[in-house]
mmCIF file of C-alpha atoms and ligand atoms in Angstrom:
data_model
loop_
_atom_site.group_PDB
_atom_site.id
_atom_site.type_symbol
_atom_site.label_atom_id
_atom_site.label_comp_id
_atom_site.label_asym_id
_atom_site.label_seq_id
_atom_site.Cartn_x
_atom_site.Cartn_y
_atom_site.Cartn_z
ATOM 1 C CA MET J 1 -0.384 0.027 -0.223
ATOM 2 C CA ARG J 2 1.299 3.384 -1.161
ATOM 3 C CA LEU J 3 0.162 6.452 0.281
ATOM 4 C CA TYR J 4 -0.202 9.662 -1.705
ATOM 5 C CA VAL J 5 0.127 12.519 0.321
ATOM 6 C CA ASN J 6 -2.841 15.646 -1.783
ATOM 7 C CA ILE J 7 -0.950 19.163 -0.752
ATOM 8 C CA ASP J 8 -4.119 21.552 -2.625
ATOM 9 C CA HIS J 9 -5.324 23.077 0.725
ATOM 10 C CA VAL J 10 -1.845 24.068 2.036
ATOM 11 C CA ALA J 11 -2.103 25.760 -0.973
ATOM 12 C CA THR J 12 -5.767 26.665 -0.316
ATOM 13 C CA VAL J 13 -5.011 28.911 2.617
ATOM 14 C CA ARG J 14 -1.586 30.217 0.469
ATOM 15 C CA GLU J 15 -4.504 31.767 -1.554
ATOM 16 C CA ALA J 16 -6.841 32.841 1.598
ATOM 17 C CA ARG J 17 -4.609 35.609 1.729
ATOM 18 C CA LYS J 18 -2.901 36.160 -2.498
ATOM 19 C CA THR J 19 0.266 35.500 -0.022
ATOM 20 C CA ASP J 20 3.358 33.473 -0.858
ATOM 21 C CA GLU J 21 2.896 30.791 2.424
ATOM 22 C CA PRO J 22 2.897 28.229 3.191
ATOM 23 C CA ASP J 23 4.315 27.335 0.263
ATOM 24 C CA PRO J 24 3.620 24.118 -1.015
ATOM 25 C CA VAL J 25 6.092 22.869 -2.283
ATOM 26 C CA ARG J 26 7.718 23.060 1.093
ATOM 27 C CA ALA J 27 4.856 21.043 1.863
ATOM 28 C CA ALA J 28 5.816 18.743 -0.379
ATOM 29 C CA VAL J 29 9.533 18.139 1.064
ATOM 30 C CA LEU J 30 8.291 17.385 5.083
ATOM 31 C CA ALA J 31 5.264 15.276 3.482
ATOM 32 C CA GLU J 32 8.151 13.005 2.235
ATOM 33 C CA LEU J 33 10.573 13.364 5.241
ATOM 34 C CA GLY J 34 6.771 12.018 6.418
ATOM 35 C CA GLY J 35 6.984 8.889 4.345
ATOM 36 C CA ALA J 36 4.756 10.097 1.547
ATOM 37 C CA GLU J 37 5.402 7.767 -0.984
ATOM 38 C CA GLY J 38 3.974 10.321 -3.636
ATOM 39 C CA ILE J 39 2.995 13.873 -4.044
ATOM 40 C CA THR J 40 -0.862 14.420 -5.565
ATOM 41 C CA VAL J 41 -2.113 17.996 -6.595
ATOM 42 C CA HIS J 42 -5.019 19.180 -8.928
ATOM 43 C CA LEU J 43 -4.348 22.061 -11.282
ATOM 44 C CA ARG J 44 -8.129 23.289 -11.614
ATOM 45 C CA GLU J 45 -9.134 25.354 -14.442
ATOM 46 C CA ASP J 46 -9.864 28.378 -12.125
ATOM 47 C CA ARG J 47 -6.245 27.457 -10.000
ATOM 48 C CA ARG J 48 -8.292 27.982 -6.711
ATOM 49 C CA HIS J 49 -5.346 25.948 -5.216
ATOM 50 C CA VAL J 50 -2.249 25.050 -7.202
ATOM 51 C CA ASN J 51 -0.692 26.988 -9.889
ATOM 52 C CA ASP J 52 0.973 26.259 -12.577
ATOM 53 C CA ARG J 53 4.255 27.275 -10.571
ATOM 54 C CA ASP J 54 4.189 25.615 -7.341
ATOM 55 C CA VAL J 55 4.087 22.512 -9.608
ATOM 56 C CA ARG J 56 6.608 23.745 -12.296
ATOM 57 C CA LEU J 57 8.653 23.441 -8.679
ATOM 58 C CA LEU J 58 6.983 20.277 -7.211
ATOM 59 C CA MET J 59 8.418 18.651 -10.390
ATOM 60 C CA GLU J 60 12.080 19.683 -10.237
ATOM 61 C CA THR J 61 11.655 19.463 -6.505
ATOM 62 C CA VAL J 62 9.860 16.141 -4.989
ATOM 63 C CA ARG J 63 11.526 13.149 -5.123
ATOM 64 C CA THR J 64 9.352 10.397 -5.024
ATOM 65 C CA GLY J 65 6.647 11.460 -7.825
ATOM 66 C CA VAL J 66 4.342 14.205 -9.475
ATOM 67 C CA ASN J 67 0.285 12.716 -9.442
ATOM 68 C CA LEU J 68 -1.026 15.690 -11.339
ATOM 69 C CA GLU J 69 -5.253 15.511 -10.710
ATOM 70 C CA LEU J 70 -6.514 17.311 -14.552
ATOM 71 C CA SER J 71 -10.026 17.726 -16.029
ATOM 72 C CA THR J 72 -9.701 16.019 -19.564
ATOM 73 C CA ASP J 73 -10.295 19.490 -20.785
ATOM 74 C CA PRO J 74 -7.990 19.659 -23.585
ATOM 75 C CA ALA J 75 -6.383 22.664 -22.247
ATOM 76 C CA MET J 76 -5.615 20.750 -18.968
ATOM 77 C CA VAL J 77 -4.312 17.881 -20.906
ATOM 78 C CA ALA J 78 -1.983 20.002 -22.582
ATOM 79 C CA LYS J 79 -0.381 21.299 -19.253
ATOM 80 C CA GLY J 80 0.083 17.997 -18.170
ATOM 81 C CA LEU J 81 1.718 16.713 -21.379
ATOM 82 C CA GLU J 82 3.929 20.599 -20.692
ATOM 83 C CA LEU J 83 4.297 19.802 -17.340
ATOM 84 C CA ALA J 84 5.413 16.315 -17.416
ATOM 85 C CA PRO J 85 4.931 14.748 -13.971
ATOM 86 C CA PHE J 86 4.785 10.842 -13.303
ATOM 87 C CA GLN J 87 1.033 9.981 -13.225
ATOM 88 C CA VAL J 88 -1.739 11.821 -14.542
ATOM 89 C CA THR J 89 -4.627 11.107 -12.895
ATOM 90 C CA LEU J 90 -7.918 12.404 -15.082
ATOM 91 C CA VAL J 91 -10.777 13.950 -13.750
ATOM 92 C CA PRO J 92 -14.451 15.800 -13.285
ATOM 93 C CA GLU J 93 -14.340 18.787 -12.622
ATOM 94 C CA ARG J 94 -16.740 22.048 -12.268
ATOM 95 C CA ARG J 95 -16.430 25.317 -11.547
ATOM 96 C CA ASP J 96 -18.959 25.560 -9.318
ATOM 97 C CA GLU J 97 -17.436 22.632 -6.835
ATOM 98 C CA ILE J 98 -16.497 22.768 -3.831
ATOM 99 C CA THR J 99 -14.454 19.191 -4.192
ATOM 100 C CA THR J 100 -14.858 16.393 -6.718
ATOM 101 C CA GLU J 101 -18.161 15.050 -6.925
ATOM 102 C CA GLY J 102 -18.026 11.618 -8.783
ATOM 103 C CA GLY J 103 -15.852 9.655 -10.609
ATOM 104 C CA LEU J 104 -16.003 9.922 -15.048
ATOM 105 C CA ALA J 105 -18.509 9.108 -16.720
ATOM 106 C CA LEU J 106 -16.994 6.358 -18.820
ATOM 107 C CA THR J 107 -20.033 5.051 -19.731
ATOM 108 C CA ASP J 108 -21.536 8.378 -21.267
ATOM 109 C CA PRO J 109 -19.828 8.403 -25.284
ATOM 110 C CA GLY J 110 -19.477 12.215 -24.630
ATOM 111 C CA VAL J 111 -17.071 11.623 -21.612
ATOM 112 C CA ARG J 112 -15.411 8.450 -22.752
ATOM 113 C CA SER J 113 -14.541 10.448 -25.938
ATOM 114 C CA ARG J 114 -12.761 13.282 -24.574
ATOM 115 C CA VAL J 115 -11.156 10.448 -21.560
ATOM 116 C CA GLU J 116 -9.706 8.925 -24.836
ATOM 117 C CA ARG J 117 -8.259 11.539 -26.364
ATOM 118 C CA GLY J 118 -6.626 12.926 -22.773
ATOM 119 C CA VAL J 119 -5.122 9.056 -22.943
ATOM 120 C CA GLY J 120 -4.227 8.602 -26.349
ATOM 121 C CA GLU J 121 -2.240 11.950 -26.657
ATOM 122 C CA LEU J 122 -0.401 11.344 -22.265
ATOM 123 C CA GLN J 123 0.338 8.213 -23.262
ATOM 124 C CA ALA J 124 1.627 8.468 -25.936
ATOM 125 C CA GLN J 125 4.610 11.311 -23.895
ATOM 126 C CA GLU J 126 4.480 8.184 -22.017
ATOM 127 C CA ILE J 127 3.233 9.265 -18.301
ATOM 128 C CA ARG J 128 1.377 6.822 -16.875
ATOM 129 C CA VAL J 129 -2.064 7.505 -16.486
ATOM 130 C CA SER J 130 -5.152 6.591 -14.081
ATOM 131 C CA LEU J 131 -8.868 7.181 -14.720
ATOM 132 C CA PHE J 132 -10.590 8.440 -11.450
ATOM 133 C CA ILE J 133 -14.268 6.842 -11.337
ATOM 134 C CA ASP J 134 -16.750 5.230 -9.583
ATOM 135 C CA PRO J 135 -16.962 1.737 -7.768
ATOM 136 C CA ALA J 136 -19.012 0.090 -10.477
ATOM 137 C CA ALA J 137 -18.296 -2.422 -13.044
ATOM 138 C CA GLY J 138 -19.202 -0.903 -16.479
ATOM 139 C CA ALA J 139 -16.954 1.977 -15.574
ATOM 140 C CA LEU J 140 -14.049 -0.428 -15.031
ATOM 141 C CA ASP J 141 -14.814 -2.313 -17.816
ATOM 142 C CA VAL J 142 -14.266 1.331 -19.702
ATOM 143 C CA ALA J 143 -10.951 2.164 -18.370
ATOM 144 C CA ALA J 144 -9.305 -1.032 -18.981
ATOM 145 C CA GLY J 145 -10.284 -0.371 -22.621
ATOM 146 C CA LEU J 146 -8.866 2.628 -22.579
ATOM 147 C CA GLY J 147 -6.237 0.840 -21.701
ATOM 148 C CA VAL J 148 -4.630 3.069 -19.166
ATOM 149 C CA GLU J 149 -2.469 2.419 -16.130
ATOM 150 C CA ALA J 150 -4.975 2.665 -13.252
ATOM 151 C CA ILE J 151 -8.170 3.148 -11.946
ATOM 152 C CA GLU J 152 -8.594 5.734 -8.895
ATOM 153 C CA LEU J 153 -11.917 4.152 -7.001
ATOM 154 C CA HIS J 154 -13.694 6.968 -5.268
ATOM 155 C CA THR J 155 -14.374 6.731 -2.060
ATOM 156 C CA GLY J 156 -16.039 9.472 -0.955
ATOM 157 C CA GLU J 157 -19.918 7.799 -1.010
ATOM 158 C CA TYR J 158 -18.169 5.280 0.963
ATOM 159 C CA ALA J 159 -16.655 7.997 3.107
ATOM 160 C CA ASN J 160 -20.184 9.836 3.557
ATOM 161 C CA ALA J 161 -22.100 6.871 4.004
ATOM 162 C CA GLY J 162 -24.010 7.079 7.475
ATOM 163 C CA ARG J 163 -24.849 4.154 9.473
ATOM 164 C CA ALA J 164 -26.855 1.727 8.090
ATOM 165 C CA SER J 165 -24.915 2.002 4.642
ATOM 166 C CA LYS J 166 -21.319 2.059 4.560
ATOM 167 C CA ALA J 167 -20.979 -1.802 5.217
ATOM 168 C CA HIS J 168 -22.904 -1.884 1.817
ATOM 169 C CA GLU J 169 -20.207 0.563 0.256
ATOM 170 C CA LEU J 170 -17.056 -0.973 1.642
ATOM 171 C CA GLU J 171 -18.274 -3.930 -0.118
ATOM 172 C CA ARG J 172 -19.170 -1.678 -3.132
ATOM 173 C CA LEU J 173 -15.512 -0.278 -3.274
ATOM 174 C CA VAL J 174 -14.009 -4.419 -2.219
ATOM 175 C CA VAL J 175 -15.729 -5.555 -5.462
ATOM 176 C CA ALA J 176 -15.003 -2.721 -7.619
ATOM 177 C CA ALA J 177 -11.498 -3.453 -6.257
ATOM 178 C CA ASP J 178 -10.769 -7.068 -7.016
ATOM 179 C CA HIS J 179 -12.808 -7.027 -10.549
ATOM 180 C CA GLY J 180 -10.357 -3.731 -11.558
ATOM 181 C CA GLU J 181 -7.555 -6.066 -10.465
ATOM 182 C CA SER J 182 -8.752 -9.171 -12.220
ATOM 183 C CA LEU J 183 -8.805 -6.840 -15.797
ATOM 184 C CA GLY J 184 -5.131 -6.368 -15.193
ATOM 185 C CA LEU J 185 -5.106 -2.102 -13.843
ATOM 186 C CA ALA J 186 -3.214 -0.751 -10.862
ATOM 187 C CA VAL J 187 -6.382 0.043 -8.165
ATOM 188 C CA HIS J 188 -5.865 3.099 -6.011
ATOM 189 C CA ALA J 189 -8.038 4.421 -3.943
ATOM 190 C CA GLY J 190 -9.798 8.452 -2.551
ATOM 191 C CA HIS J 191 -11.670 11.108 -1.584
ATOM 192 C CA GLY J 192 -13.320 11.889 2.217
ATOM 193 C CA LEU J 193 -10.686 9.135 3.853
ATOM 194 C CA THR J 194 -10.174 10.570 6.898
ATOM 195 C CA TYR J 195 -7.928 8.475 10.333
ATOM 196 C CA GLU J 196 -11.163 7.348 11.579
ATOM 197 C CA ASN J 197 -12.340 5.412 7.993
ATOM 198 C CA VAL J 198 -9.608 4.790 6.258
ATOM 199 C CA ILE J 199 -8.468 1.093 7.504
ATOM 200 C CA PRO J 200 -10.943 -0.559 6.259
ATOM 201 C CA VAL J 201 -10.266 0.425 2.910
ATOM 202 C CA ALA J 202 -6.673 0.282 3.502
ATOM 203 C CA ALA J 203 -6.813 -3.414 4.435
ATOM 204 C CA ILE J 204 -8.620 -4.121 0.941
ATOM 205 C CA PRO J 205 -5.840 -6.224 -1.084
ATOM 206 C CA SER J 206 -5.933 -5.132 -4.138
ATOM 207 C CA ILE J 207 -6.091 -1.484 -3.208
ATOM 208 C CA GLU J 208 -2.397 -0.919 -3.672
ATOM 209 C CA GLU J 209 -2.423 2.615 -3.345
ATOM 210 C CA VAL J 210 -4.719 5.731 -1.229
ATOM 211 C CA ASN J 211 -4.810 9.560 -2.333
ATOM 212 C CA ILE J 212 -5.885 11.425 0.631
ATOM 213 C CA GLY J 213 -5.463 15.012 1.069
ATOM 214 C CA HIS J 214 -8.115 17.022 3.595
ATOM 215 C CA SER J 215 -7.833 14.843 6.579
ATOM 216 C CA ILE J 216 -3.710 15.198 6.196
ATOM 217 C CA MET J 217 -3.767 18.882 6.328
ATOM 218 C CA SER J 218 -6.179 19.718 8.882
ATOM 219 C CA ARG J 219 -4.038 17.274 10.944
ATOM 220 C CA ALA J 220 -1.065 19.236 9.961
ATOM 221 C CA ILE J 221 -2.228 22.179 11.749
ATOM 222 C CA LEU J 222 -3.675 20.831 14.654
ATOM 223 C CA VAL J 223 -0.178 19.493 15.827
ATOM 224 C CA GLY J 224 1.327 22.657 14.290
ATOM 225 C CA MET J 225 -0.478 24.254 16.977
ATOM 226 C CA GLU J 226 1.019 24.914 19.634
ATOM 227 C CA ARG J 227 4.409 24.364 18.088
ATOM 228 C CA ALA J 228 3.577 27.382 16.266
ATOM 229 C CA VAL J 229 1.814 29.923 18.777
ATOM 230 C CA ARG J 230 4.822 28.760 21.328
ATOM 231 C CA GLU J 231 7.529 30.328 18.794
ATOM 232 C CA MET J 232 6.026 33.261 17.621
ATOM 233 C CA ARG J 233 5.238 33.822 21.653
ATOM 234 C CA ASP J 234 8.754 33.320 22.066
ATOM 235 C CA LEU J 235 10.018 36.372 19.706
ATOM 236 C CA VAL J 236 6.882 38.523 21.033
ATOM 237 C CA LEU J 237 8.317 38.315 24.301
ATOM 238 C CA GLN J 238 12.372 38.175 23.200
ATOM 239 C CA ALA J 239 11.385 41.208 20.856
ATOM 240 C CA PRO J 240 13.285 43.604 23.333
ATOM 241 C CA GLU J 241 16.660 42.026 22.989
ATOM 242 C CA ARG J 242 16.398 40.678 19.462
ATOM 243 C CA VAL J 243 15.406 44.339 18.263
ATOM 244 C CA ARG J 244 19.300 45.592 17.001
ATOM 245 C CA GLU J 245 20.283 41.718 16.266
ATOM 246 C CA PRO J 246 21.955 41.809 12.494
ATOM 247 C CA GLY J 247 19.106 40.892 9.987
ATOM 248 C CA ILE J 248 16.233 41.727 11.764
ATOM 249 C CA TRP J 249 14.637 45.243 9.857
ATOM 250 C CA VAL J 250 14.267 47.664 12.498
ATOM 251 C CA PRO J 251 12.488 51.273 11.539
ATOM 252 C CA PRO J 252 15.076 54.103 10.005
ATOM 253 C CA GLN J 253 15.959 56.793 12.102
ATOM 254 C CA GLY J 254 13.447 59.609 13.398
ATOM 255 C CA PHE J 255 10.601 56.917 12.992
HETATM 256 N N1 PXP B 1 -8.219 11.500 -5.324
HETATM 257 C C1 PXP B 1 -9.229 12.918 -6.078
HETATM 258 C C2 PXP B 1 -9.597 12.328 -7.390
HETATM 259 C C3 PXP B 1 -9.657 13.524 -6.057
HETATM 260 O O1 PXP B 1 -10.381 14.726 -6.926
HETATM 261 C C4 PXP B 1 -8.643 14.218 -4.260
HETATM 262 C C5 PXP B 1 -9.702 15.649 -4.064
HETATM 263 O O2 PXP B 1 -8.758 16.211 -5.118
HETATM 264 C C6 PXP B 1 -8.583 13.078 -3.268
HETATM 265 C C7 PXP B 1 -8.208 12.309 -3.989
HETATM 266 C C8 PXP B 1 -8.032 13.891 -1.641
HETATM 267 O O3 PXP B 1 -8.964 13.748 -1.501
HETATM 268 P P1 PXP B 1 -9.641 14.428 0.438
HETATM 269 O O4 PXP B 1 -8.845 15.709 -0.257
HETATM 270 O O5 PXP B 1 -11.096 14.045 0.626
HETATM 271 O O6 PXP B 1 -8.684 13.924 1.018
#
């Protein structure tokens, strides 16, 4: 089982102020030090979190592999070709959604032909392609027919299910993962996975990779809070002694 860490929401915090911190590239390095086996980012058409600069620098910095999530829009596929990550995961994208909702509707001929074109272009440049799909046999069969290397099963319905339907949603994932494996596809999974619900999914033998973002970013903020506050408090308390240190900005004379 590999853990790919999605760092989009580091950039979401940066974009809340349109400034330069926190930097998702630095976060990627720390995620790798923590054991991430890959870094995932979703370059959205509206660039609401990571942007082209981030992905370019991630390509130079990440030592594991970059999994770049892209919509099937031809301009976004062209971005994938330009950035040439280890893997592109094609996902559905709507501008007004908060996060990716559902997998690619591969049984729809229009969606399928856009996906087919994207897959062909990416694979021609030797980029591994994964398709984000719902855990349904029809979508898996179409994905296998398109010749992709991998699929990512959407775990959102499992994650959101209440007690009454949780076991049923998990069973759908098990059946889909086994079917995907029997078709020769590498099976990944992701969306909505948390510290509370990941274990049953990560224990499915036919799933080889999970992609997790929001929950890890949420915990990182909380586990880092005490240290961040202590560091700022130390600076504030030590200010009278430290204000003359070399390199510390001081106001001009007469201020
Ligand atoms: N996989 C895909 C295809 C996604 O679009 C996302 C969200 O960007 C994730 C995994 C990660 O989901 P979460 O942030 O809920 O862990």
